[in-house]
Coordinates of C-alpha atoms in Angstrom, one line a residue:
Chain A
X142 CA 9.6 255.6 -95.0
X143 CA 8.1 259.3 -94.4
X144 CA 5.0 258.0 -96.1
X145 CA 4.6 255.0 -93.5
X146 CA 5.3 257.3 -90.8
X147 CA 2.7 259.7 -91.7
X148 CA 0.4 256.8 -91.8
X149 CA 1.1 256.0 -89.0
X150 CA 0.7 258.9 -87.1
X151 CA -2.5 259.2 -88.1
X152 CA -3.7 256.0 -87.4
X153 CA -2.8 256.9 -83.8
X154 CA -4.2 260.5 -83.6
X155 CA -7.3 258.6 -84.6
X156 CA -7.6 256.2 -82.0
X157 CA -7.1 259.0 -79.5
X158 CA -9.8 261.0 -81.0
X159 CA -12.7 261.7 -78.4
X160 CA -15.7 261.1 -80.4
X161 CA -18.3 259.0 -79.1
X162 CA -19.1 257.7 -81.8
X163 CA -15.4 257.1 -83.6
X164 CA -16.9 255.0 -86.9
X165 CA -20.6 255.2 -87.8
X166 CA -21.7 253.0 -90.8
X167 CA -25.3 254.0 -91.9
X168 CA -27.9 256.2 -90.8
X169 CA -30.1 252.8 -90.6
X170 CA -28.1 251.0 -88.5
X171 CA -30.1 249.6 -85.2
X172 CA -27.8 249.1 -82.9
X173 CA -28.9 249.8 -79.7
X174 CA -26.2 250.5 -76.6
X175 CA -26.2 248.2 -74.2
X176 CA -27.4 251.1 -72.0
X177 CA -30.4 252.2 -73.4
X178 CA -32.1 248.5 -73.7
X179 CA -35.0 247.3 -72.1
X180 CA -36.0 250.9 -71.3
X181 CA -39.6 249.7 -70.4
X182 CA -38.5 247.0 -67.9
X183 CA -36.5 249.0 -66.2
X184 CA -38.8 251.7 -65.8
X185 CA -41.3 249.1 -64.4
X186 CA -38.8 248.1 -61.4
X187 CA -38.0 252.4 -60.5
X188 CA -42.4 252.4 -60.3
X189 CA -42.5 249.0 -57.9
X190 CA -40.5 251.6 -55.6
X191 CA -43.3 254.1 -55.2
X192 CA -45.3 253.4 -53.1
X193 CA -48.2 255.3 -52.1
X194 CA -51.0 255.4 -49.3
X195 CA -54.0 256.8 -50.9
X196 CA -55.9 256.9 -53.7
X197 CA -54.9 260.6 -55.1
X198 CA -52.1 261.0 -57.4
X199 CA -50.4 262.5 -60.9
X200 CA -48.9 261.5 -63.9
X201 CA -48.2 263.3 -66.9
X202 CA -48.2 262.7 -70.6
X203 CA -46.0 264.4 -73.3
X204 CA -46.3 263.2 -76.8
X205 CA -44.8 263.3 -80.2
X206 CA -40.9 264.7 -80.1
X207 CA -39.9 264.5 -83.7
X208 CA -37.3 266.6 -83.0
X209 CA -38.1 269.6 -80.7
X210 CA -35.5 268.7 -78.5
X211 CA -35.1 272.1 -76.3
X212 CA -39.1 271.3 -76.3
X213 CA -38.5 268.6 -74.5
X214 CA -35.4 268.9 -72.1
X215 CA -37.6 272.4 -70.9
X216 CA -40.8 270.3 -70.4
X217 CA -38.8 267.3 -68.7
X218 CA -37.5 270.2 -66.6
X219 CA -40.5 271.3 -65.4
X220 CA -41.8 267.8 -64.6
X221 CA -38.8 267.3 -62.3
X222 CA -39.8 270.2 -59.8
X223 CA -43.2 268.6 -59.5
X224 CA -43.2 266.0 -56.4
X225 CA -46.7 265.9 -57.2
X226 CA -46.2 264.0 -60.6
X227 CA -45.4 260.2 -60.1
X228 CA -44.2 259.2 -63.3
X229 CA -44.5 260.3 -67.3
X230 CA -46.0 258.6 -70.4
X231 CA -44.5 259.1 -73.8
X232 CA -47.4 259.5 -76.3
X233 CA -44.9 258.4 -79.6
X234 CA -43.2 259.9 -82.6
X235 CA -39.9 259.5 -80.2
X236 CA -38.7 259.9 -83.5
X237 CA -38.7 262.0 -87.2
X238 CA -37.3 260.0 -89.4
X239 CA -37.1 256.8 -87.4
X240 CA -32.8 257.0 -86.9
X241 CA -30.8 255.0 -84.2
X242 CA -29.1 258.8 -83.4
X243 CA -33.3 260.2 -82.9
X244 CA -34.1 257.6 -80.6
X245 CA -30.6 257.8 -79.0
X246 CA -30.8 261.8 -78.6
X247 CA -34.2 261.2 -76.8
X248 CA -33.1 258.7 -74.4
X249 CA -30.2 261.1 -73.4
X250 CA -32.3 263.7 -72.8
X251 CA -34.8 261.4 -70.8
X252 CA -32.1 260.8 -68.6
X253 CA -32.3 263.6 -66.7
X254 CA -35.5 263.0 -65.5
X255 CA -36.4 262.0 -62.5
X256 CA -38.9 259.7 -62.5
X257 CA -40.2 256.5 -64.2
X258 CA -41.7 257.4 -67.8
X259 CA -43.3 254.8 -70.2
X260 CA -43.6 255.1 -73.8
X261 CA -46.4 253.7 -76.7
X262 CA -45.1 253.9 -80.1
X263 CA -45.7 256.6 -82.9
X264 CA -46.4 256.3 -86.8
X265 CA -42.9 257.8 -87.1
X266 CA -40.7 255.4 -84.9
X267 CA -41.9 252.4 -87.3
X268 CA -40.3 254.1 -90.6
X269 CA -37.1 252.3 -92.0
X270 CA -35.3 250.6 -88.7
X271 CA -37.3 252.1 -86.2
X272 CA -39.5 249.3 -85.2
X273 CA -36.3 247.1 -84.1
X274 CA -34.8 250.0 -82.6
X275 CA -38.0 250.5 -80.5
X276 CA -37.8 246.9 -79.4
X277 CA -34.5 246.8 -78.4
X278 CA -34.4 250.3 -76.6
X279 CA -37.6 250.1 -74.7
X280 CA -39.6 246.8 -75.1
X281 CA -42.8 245.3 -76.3
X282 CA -45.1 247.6 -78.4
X283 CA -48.2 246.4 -76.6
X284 CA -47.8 246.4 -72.7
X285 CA -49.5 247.4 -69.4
X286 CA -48.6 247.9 -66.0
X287 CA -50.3 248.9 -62.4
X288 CA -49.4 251.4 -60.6
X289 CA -51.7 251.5 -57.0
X290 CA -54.2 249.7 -58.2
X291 CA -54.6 251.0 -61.4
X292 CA -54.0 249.8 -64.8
X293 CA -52.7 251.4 -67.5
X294 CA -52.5 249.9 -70.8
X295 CA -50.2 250.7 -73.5
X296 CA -51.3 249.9 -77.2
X297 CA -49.8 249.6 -80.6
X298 CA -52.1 251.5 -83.5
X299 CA -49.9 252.2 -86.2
X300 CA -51.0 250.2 -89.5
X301 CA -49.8 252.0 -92.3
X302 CA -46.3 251.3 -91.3
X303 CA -46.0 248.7 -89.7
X304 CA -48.0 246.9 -92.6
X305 CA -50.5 245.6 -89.7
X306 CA -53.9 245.4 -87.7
X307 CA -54.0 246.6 -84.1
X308 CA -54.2 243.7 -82.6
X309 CA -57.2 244.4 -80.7
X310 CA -57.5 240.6 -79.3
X311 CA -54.9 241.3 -77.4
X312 CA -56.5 244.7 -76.0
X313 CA -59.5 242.9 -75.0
X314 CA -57.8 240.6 -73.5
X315 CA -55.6 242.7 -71.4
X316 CA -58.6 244.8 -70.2
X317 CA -60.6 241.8 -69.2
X318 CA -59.3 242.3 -65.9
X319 CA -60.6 245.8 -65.4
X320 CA -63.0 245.1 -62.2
X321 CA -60.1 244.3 -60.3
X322 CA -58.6 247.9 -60.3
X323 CA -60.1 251.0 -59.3
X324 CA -59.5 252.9 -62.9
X325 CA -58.1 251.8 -65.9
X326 CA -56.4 254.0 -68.3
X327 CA -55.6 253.2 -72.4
X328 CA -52.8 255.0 -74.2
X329 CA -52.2 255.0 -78.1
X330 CA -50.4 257.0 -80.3
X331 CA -53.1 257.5 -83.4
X332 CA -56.5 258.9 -81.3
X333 CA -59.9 257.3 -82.9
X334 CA -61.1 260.9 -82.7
X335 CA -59.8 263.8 -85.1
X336 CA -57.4 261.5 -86.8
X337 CA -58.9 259.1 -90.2
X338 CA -55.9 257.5 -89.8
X339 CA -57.4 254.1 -88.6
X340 CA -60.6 252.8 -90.5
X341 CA -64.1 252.9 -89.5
X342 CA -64.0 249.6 -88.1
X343 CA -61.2 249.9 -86.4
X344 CA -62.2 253.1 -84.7
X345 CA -65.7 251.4 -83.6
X346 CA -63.7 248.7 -82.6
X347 CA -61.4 250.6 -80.2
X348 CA -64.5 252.3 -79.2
X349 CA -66.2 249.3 -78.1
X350 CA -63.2 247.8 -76.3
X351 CA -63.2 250.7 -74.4
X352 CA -66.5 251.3 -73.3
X353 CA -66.7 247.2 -72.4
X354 CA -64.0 247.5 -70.3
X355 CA -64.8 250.1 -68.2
X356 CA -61.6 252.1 -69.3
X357 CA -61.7 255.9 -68.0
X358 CA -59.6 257.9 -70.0
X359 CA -58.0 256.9 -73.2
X360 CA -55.1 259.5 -74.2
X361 CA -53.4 259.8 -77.2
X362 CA -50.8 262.3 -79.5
X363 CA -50.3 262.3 -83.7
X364 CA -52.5 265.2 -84.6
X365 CA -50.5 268.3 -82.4
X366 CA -53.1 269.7 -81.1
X367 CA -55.9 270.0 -78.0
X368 CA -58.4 267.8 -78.1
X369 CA -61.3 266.7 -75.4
X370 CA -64.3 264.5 -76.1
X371 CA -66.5 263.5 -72.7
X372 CA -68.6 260.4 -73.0
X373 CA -68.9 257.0 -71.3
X374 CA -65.0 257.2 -72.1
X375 CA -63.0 260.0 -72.3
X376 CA -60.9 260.8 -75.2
X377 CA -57.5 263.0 -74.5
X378 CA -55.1 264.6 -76.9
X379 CA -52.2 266.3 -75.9
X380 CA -50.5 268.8 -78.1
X381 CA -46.9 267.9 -79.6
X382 CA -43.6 269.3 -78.3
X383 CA -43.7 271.5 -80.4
X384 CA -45.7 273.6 -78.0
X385 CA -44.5 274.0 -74.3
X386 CA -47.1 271.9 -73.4
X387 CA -47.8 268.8 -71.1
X388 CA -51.2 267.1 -70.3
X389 CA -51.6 266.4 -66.1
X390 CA -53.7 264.1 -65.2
X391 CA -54.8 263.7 -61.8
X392 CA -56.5 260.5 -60.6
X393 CA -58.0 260.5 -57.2
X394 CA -60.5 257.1 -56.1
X395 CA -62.9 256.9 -58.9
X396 CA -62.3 260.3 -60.8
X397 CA -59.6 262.0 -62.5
X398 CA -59.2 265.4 -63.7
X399 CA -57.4 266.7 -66.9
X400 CA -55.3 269.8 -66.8
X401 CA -52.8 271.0 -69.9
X402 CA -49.5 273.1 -68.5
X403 CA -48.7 275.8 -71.1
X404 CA -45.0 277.2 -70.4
Chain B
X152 CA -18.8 236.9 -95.4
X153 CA -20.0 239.6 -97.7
X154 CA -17.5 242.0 -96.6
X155 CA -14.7 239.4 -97.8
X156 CA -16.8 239.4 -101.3
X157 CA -16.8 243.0 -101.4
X158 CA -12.5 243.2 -101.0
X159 CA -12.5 240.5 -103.5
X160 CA -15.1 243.0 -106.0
X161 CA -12.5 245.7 -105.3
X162 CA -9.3 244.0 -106.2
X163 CA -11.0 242.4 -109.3
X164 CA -12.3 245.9 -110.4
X165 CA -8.5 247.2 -109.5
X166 CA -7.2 244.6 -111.3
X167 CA -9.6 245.1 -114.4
X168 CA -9.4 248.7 -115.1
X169 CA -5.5 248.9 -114.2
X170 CA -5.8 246.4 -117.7
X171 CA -7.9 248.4 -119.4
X172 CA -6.1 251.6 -118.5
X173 CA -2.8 249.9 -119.5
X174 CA -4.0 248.4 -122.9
X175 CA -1.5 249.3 -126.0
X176 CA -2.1 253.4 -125.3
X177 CA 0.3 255.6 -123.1
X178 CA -1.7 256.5 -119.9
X179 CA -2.5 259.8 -120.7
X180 CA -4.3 258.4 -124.1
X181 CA -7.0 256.5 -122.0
X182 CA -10.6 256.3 -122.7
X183 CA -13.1 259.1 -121.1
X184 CA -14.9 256.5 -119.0
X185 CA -11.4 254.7 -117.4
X186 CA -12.1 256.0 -114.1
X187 CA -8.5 257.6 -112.7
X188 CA -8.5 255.6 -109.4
X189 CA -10.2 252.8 -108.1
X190 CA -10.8 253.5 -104.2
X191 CA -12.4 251.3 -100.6
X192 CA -13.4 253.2 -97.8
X193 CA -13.9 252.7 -93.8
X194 CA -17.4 253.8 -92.4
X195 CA -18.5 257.6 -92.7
X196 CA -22.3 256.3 -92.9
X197 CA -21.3 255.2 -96.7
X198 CA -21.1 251.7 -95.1
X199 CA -19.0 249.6 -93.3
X200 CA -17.3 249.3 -96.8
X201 CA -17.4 251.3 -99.6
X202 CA -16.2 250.5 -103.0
X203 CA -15.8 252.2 -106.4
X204 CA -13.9 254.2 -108.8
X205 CA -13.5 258.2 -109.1
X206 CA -12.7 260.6 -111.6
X207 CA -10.4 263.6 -110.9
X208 CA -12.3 266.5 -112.8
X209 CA -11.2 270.3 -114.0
X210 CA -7.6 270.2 -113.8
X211 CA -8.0 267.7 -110.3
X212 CA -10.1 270.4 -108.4
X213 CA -12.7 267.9 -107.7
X214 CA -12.8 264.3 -107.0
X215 CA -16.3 262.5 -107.9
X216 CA -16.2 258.9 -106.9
X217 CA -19.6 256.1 -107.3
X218 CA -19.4 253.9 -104.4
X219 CA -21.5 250.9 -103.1
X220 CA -21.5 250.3 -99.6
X221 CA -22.4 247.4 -97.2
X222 CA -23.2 247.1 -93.7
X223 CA -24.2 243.2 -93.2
X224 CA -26.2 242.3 -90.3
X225 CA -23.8 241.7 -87.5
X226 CA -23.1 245.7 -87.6
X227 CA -26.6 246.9 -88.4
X228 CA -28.7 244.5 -85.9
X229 CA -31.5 244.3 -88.3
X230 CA -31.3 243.5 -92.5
X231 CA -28.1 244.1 -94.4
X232 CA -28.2 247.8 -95.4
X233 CA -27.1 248.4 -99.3
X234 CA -26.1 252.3 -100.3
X235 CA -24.8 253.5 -103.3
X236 CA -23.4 256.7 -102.8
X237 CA -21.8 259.8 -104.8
X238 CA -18.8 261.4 -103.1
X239 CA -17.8 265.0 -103.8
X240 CA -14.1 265.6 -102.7
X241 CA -12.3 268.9 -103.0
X242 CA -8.8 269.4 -102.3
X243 CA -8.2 272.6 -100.9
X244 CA -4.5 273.2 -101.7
X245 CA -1.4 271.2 -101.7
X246 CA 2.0 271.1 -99.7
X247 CA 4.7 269.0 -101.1
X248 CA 6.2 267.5 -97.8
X249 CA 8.7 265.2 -99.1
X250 CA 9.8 264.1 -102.7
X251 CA 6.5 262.7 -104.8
X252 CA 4.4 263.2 -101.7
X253 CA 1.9 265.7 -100.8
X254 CA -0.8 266.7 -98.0
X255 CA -3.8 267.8 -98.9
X256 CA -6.9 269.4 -96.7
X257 CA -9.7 267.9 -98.0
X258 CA -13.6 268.7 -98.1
X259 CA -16.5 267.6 -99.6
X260 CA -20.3 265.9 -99.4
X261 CA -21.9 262.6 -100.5
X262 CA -25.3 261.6 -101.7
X263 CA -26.6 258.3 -100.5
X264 CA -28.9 256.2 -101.1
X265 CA -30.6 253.6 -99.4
X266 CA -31.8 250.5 -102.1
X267 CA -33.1 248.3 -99.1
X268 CA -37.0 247.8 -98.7
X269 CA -37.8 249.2 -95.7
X270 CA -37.1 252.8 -96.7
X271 CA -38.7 254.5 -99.8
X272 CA -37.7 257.0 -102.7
X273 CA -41.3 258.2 -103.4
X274 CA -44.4 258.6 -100.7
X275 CA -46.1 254.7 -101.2
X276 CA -49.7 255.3 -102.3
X277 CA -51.1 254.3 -98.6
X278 CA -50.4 257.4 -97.3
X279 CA -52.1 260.6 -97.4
X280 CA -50.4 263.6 -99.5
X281 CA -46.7 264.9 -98.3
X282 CA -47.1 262.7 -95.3
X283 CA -43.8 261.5 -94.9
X284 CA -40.5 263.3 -97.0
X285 CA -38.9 260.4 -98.5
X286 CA -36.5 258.1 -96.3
X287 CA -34.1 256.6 -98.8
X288 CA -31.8 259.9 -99.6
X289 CA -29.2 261.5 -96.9
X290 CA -26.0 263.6 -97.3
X291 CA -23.0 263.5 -95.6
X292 CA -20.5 266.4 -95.0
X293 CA -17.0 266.0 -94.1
X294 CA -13.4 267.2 -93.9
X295 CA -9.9 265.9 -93.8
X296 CA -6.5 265.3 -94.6
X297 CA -5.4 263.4 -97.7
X298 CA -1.3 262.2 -98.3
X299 CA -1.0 261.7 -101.8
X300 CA 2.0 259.6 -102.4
X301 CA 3.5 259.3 -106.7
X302 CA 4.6 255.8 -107.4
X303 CA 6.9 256.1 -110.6
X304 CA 7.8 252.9 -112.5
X305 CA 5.7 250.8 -109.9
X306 CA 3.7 247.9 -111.8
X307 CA 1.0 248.2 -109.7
X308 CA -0.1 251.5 -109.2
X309 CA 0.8 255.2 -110.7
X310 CA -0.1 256.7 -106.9
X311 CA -1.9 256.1 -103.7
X312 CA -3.9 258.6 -101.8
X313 CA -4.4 257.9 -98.4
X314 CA -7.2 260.0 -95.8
X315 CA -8.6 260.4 -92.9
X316 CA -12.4 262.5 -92.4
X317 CA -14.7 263.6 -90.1
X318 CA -18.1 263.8 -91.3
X319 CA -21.9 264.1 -90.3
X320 CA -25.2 263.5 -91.7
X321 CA -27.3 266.5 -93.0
X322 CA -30.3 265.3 -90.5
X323 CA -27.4 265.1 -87.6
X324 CA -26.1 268.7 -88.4
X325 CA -29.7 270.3 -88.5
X326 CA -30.1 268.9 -85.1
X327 CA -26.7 269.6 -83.4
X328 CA -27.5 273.3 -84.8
X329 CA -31.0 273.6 -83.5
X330 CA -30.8 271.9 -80.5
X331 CA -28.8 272.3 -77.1
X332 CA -29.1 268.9 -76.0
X333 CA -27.1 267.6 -79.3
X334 CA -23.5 268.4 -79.1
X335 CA -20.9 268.0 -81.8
X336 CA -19.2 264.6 -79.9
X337 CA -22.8 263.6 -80.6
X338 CA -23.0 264.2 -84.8
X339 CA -19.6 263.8 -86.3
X340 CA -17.6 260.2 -86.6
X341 CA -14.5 259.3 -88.6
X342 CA -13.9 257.8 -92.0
X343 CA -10.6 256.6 -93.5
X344 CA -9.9 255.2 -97.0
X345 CA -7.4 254.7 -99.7
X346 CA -7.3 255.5 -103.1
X347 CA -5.5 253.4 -105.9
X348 CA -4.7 255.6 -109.2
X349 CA -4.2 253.2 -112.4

């Protein structure tokens, strides 16, 4: 009888345990909360909101987490005391190794800030589940929105791991549009400069889209580090998190400016 | 489904190797390879269920178990997730609480690993040198409490061990250690199971 007791006593000390996470089964398990889904949608209605008069704003870009998480909560800090910022784009590698717990961890930390942000995915959010995590938790991987009459498009490069092209029909396509906005701006994870990551081709591909459509600045992350080539197109890359580093970038009519905060 | 074919794989291998450790010997004259205990557990990131048979080695200060686990679709939200795991258990001491039943503080690690296809064991040839560290391997650490309970002249079973863990992954604990924003509520979950001695 003293066995069952026992038993039992511990079966109840264990439902009142105050984990969040009482029973986890794997480490590649993808299931989102119901909270963090459809981050991207979401983050679409919170820009409608803004609404600005001129032609003269920021946003800023921070790019490849992994996990330099006190990296991040510092930078997403410093974003916050800036009214001058609008809204944030994620450059990719949200996560290291691709875990429902990475991607979780981020969006907790993204949380606290205070203003839209947008993401593109990295090479490293595509290992094991990470590519139906990604869908679930934020959305499409190739998407654009317009923010006062500009357009920014958000594009899927990774090949090696998701065992595909970028699916540069679809780019095209989605930058046909371009005379109809004042600037367009292009954001992908693996850059077609520095990197040799993406073939040839598909770098003079990328190229091509981008000078044919009139795009202004095309930003990216993966390599870590500074990077600045001028040309008919700009190409950005911001340093990872695991500096104290942001990229600025301010857009006012039909110029924009490029600034990198070191804190 | 498959979880209903694992309980079914688990009282079969019960069944079995209670036989085998039965046969015409005494107990105690057994084969090497009889394991001592057949055992299922709960979660722990093993699985939803794990199943397989342990040894209790050097005079029972270690228990090493092989387990496969199973997390089927509905739970993981993307393919079924296989893992075949080695679990490291040490008692720490004992307390006889009652007659023919202990408590036992209990600690240990497992090594899993993933035989699905979307994770890999060694670097695939596509990529450049040491780009990736391979995805198919984690580690768990955990503590508990075990209640070992002697059943003497019971048909079915010489003893039952029954415990309760927390545990974490080695990625999780890296992280809840280097960072501020990941907190302990965040890393560690709960794990129960039952062992089966034959």
């Amino acid at each position: 009888m003293k066995f069952i007791k026992i038993i039992v006593l511990f079966t109840i000390t264990l439902t009142f345990s105050n984990c969040d996470n009482l029973f986890e089964y794997s480490v590649y398990e993808a299931n989102v909360k119901e909270a963090d889904k459809n981050t991207t949608a979401k983050n679409i209605k919170l820009l409608e909101n803004i609404k600005l008069e001129s032609q003269d704003f920021k946003f800023a870009f921070i790019t490849d987490v992994h996990y330099f998480y006190n990296n991040l909560r510092t930078v997403i800090e410093d974003i916050n005391k800036r009214d001058d910022i609008l809204f944030v784009i994620f450059g990719g590698d949200i996560a290291d190794q691709a875990l429902l717990k990475e991607f979780e961890i981020f969006s907790d930390i993204m949380q606290n800030l205070n203003k839209p942000y947008f993401t593109v995915i990295g090479n490293h959010d595509y290992n094991s589940n990470g590519s139906v995590i990604y869908k679930e938790m934020f959305g499409d991987y190739n998407y654009s929105f317009t923010f006062n009459n500009n357009k920014f498009v958000l594009f899927d490069d990774i090949i090696w791991e998701s065992n595909k092209d970028p699916d540069f029909d679809w780019l095209s396509l989605e930058l046909a549009d371009n005379g109809n906005f004042n600037q367009v701006f292009a954001f992908a994870h693996i850059p077609i400069v520095v990197s040799d990551d993406l073939s040839f081709e598909m770098k003079e591909t990328y190229r091509s889209i981008m000078i044919d459509n009139n795009v202004s600045l095309s930003i990216h992350g993966h390599t870590h580090s500074y990077f600045y080539e001028e040309g008919i197109v700009d190409y950005l890359i911001v340093p990872a998190l695991k500096e104290l580093a942001y990229g600025v970038i301010h857009v006012k009519d039909n110029l924009f400016n490029v600034e990198i905060i070191e804190l | 489904m498959k979880i209903k074919n694992i309980l079914s794989a688990f009282i079969i291998l019960l069944f079995f190797t209670k036989l085998y450790a039965q046969g015409p010997h005494l107990v105690k004259d057994k084969a090497w390879y009889i394991p001592d205990y057949v055992k299922m557990q709960f979660a722990g990131n093993i699985g939803v269920v794990s199943v397989g048979a342990g040894y209790q080695l050097f005079d029972k200060v270690l228990y090493s178990e092989l387990l496969y686990g199973y997390v089927p679709e509905s739970v993981s939200k993307a393919d079924k997730i296989h893992l075949i795991t080695i679990k490291n258990t040490f008692p720490v001491f004992r307390k006889e609480i009652a007659k023919n039943l202990t408590i036992t503080p209990i600690a240990g690690f497992t090594t899993t690993i993933d035989i699905g296809t979307t994770t890999f064991t060694t670097l695939p040839s596509k990529y450049p040198d040491d780009y990736y560290v391979p995805t198919a391997f984690h580690f768990t650490l955990f503590g508990g409490v075990m209640i070992h309970k002697d059943f003497i002249n019971s048909k079915m079973t010489n003893g039952v061990d029954f415990y309760v863990e927390m545990g974490t992954v080695e990625t999780y604990l890296w992280y809840g250690i280097t960072s501020k924003e990941v907190g302990l509520s965040d890393i560690f979950s709960t794990s129960i199971g039952i062992n089966f001695y034959l």
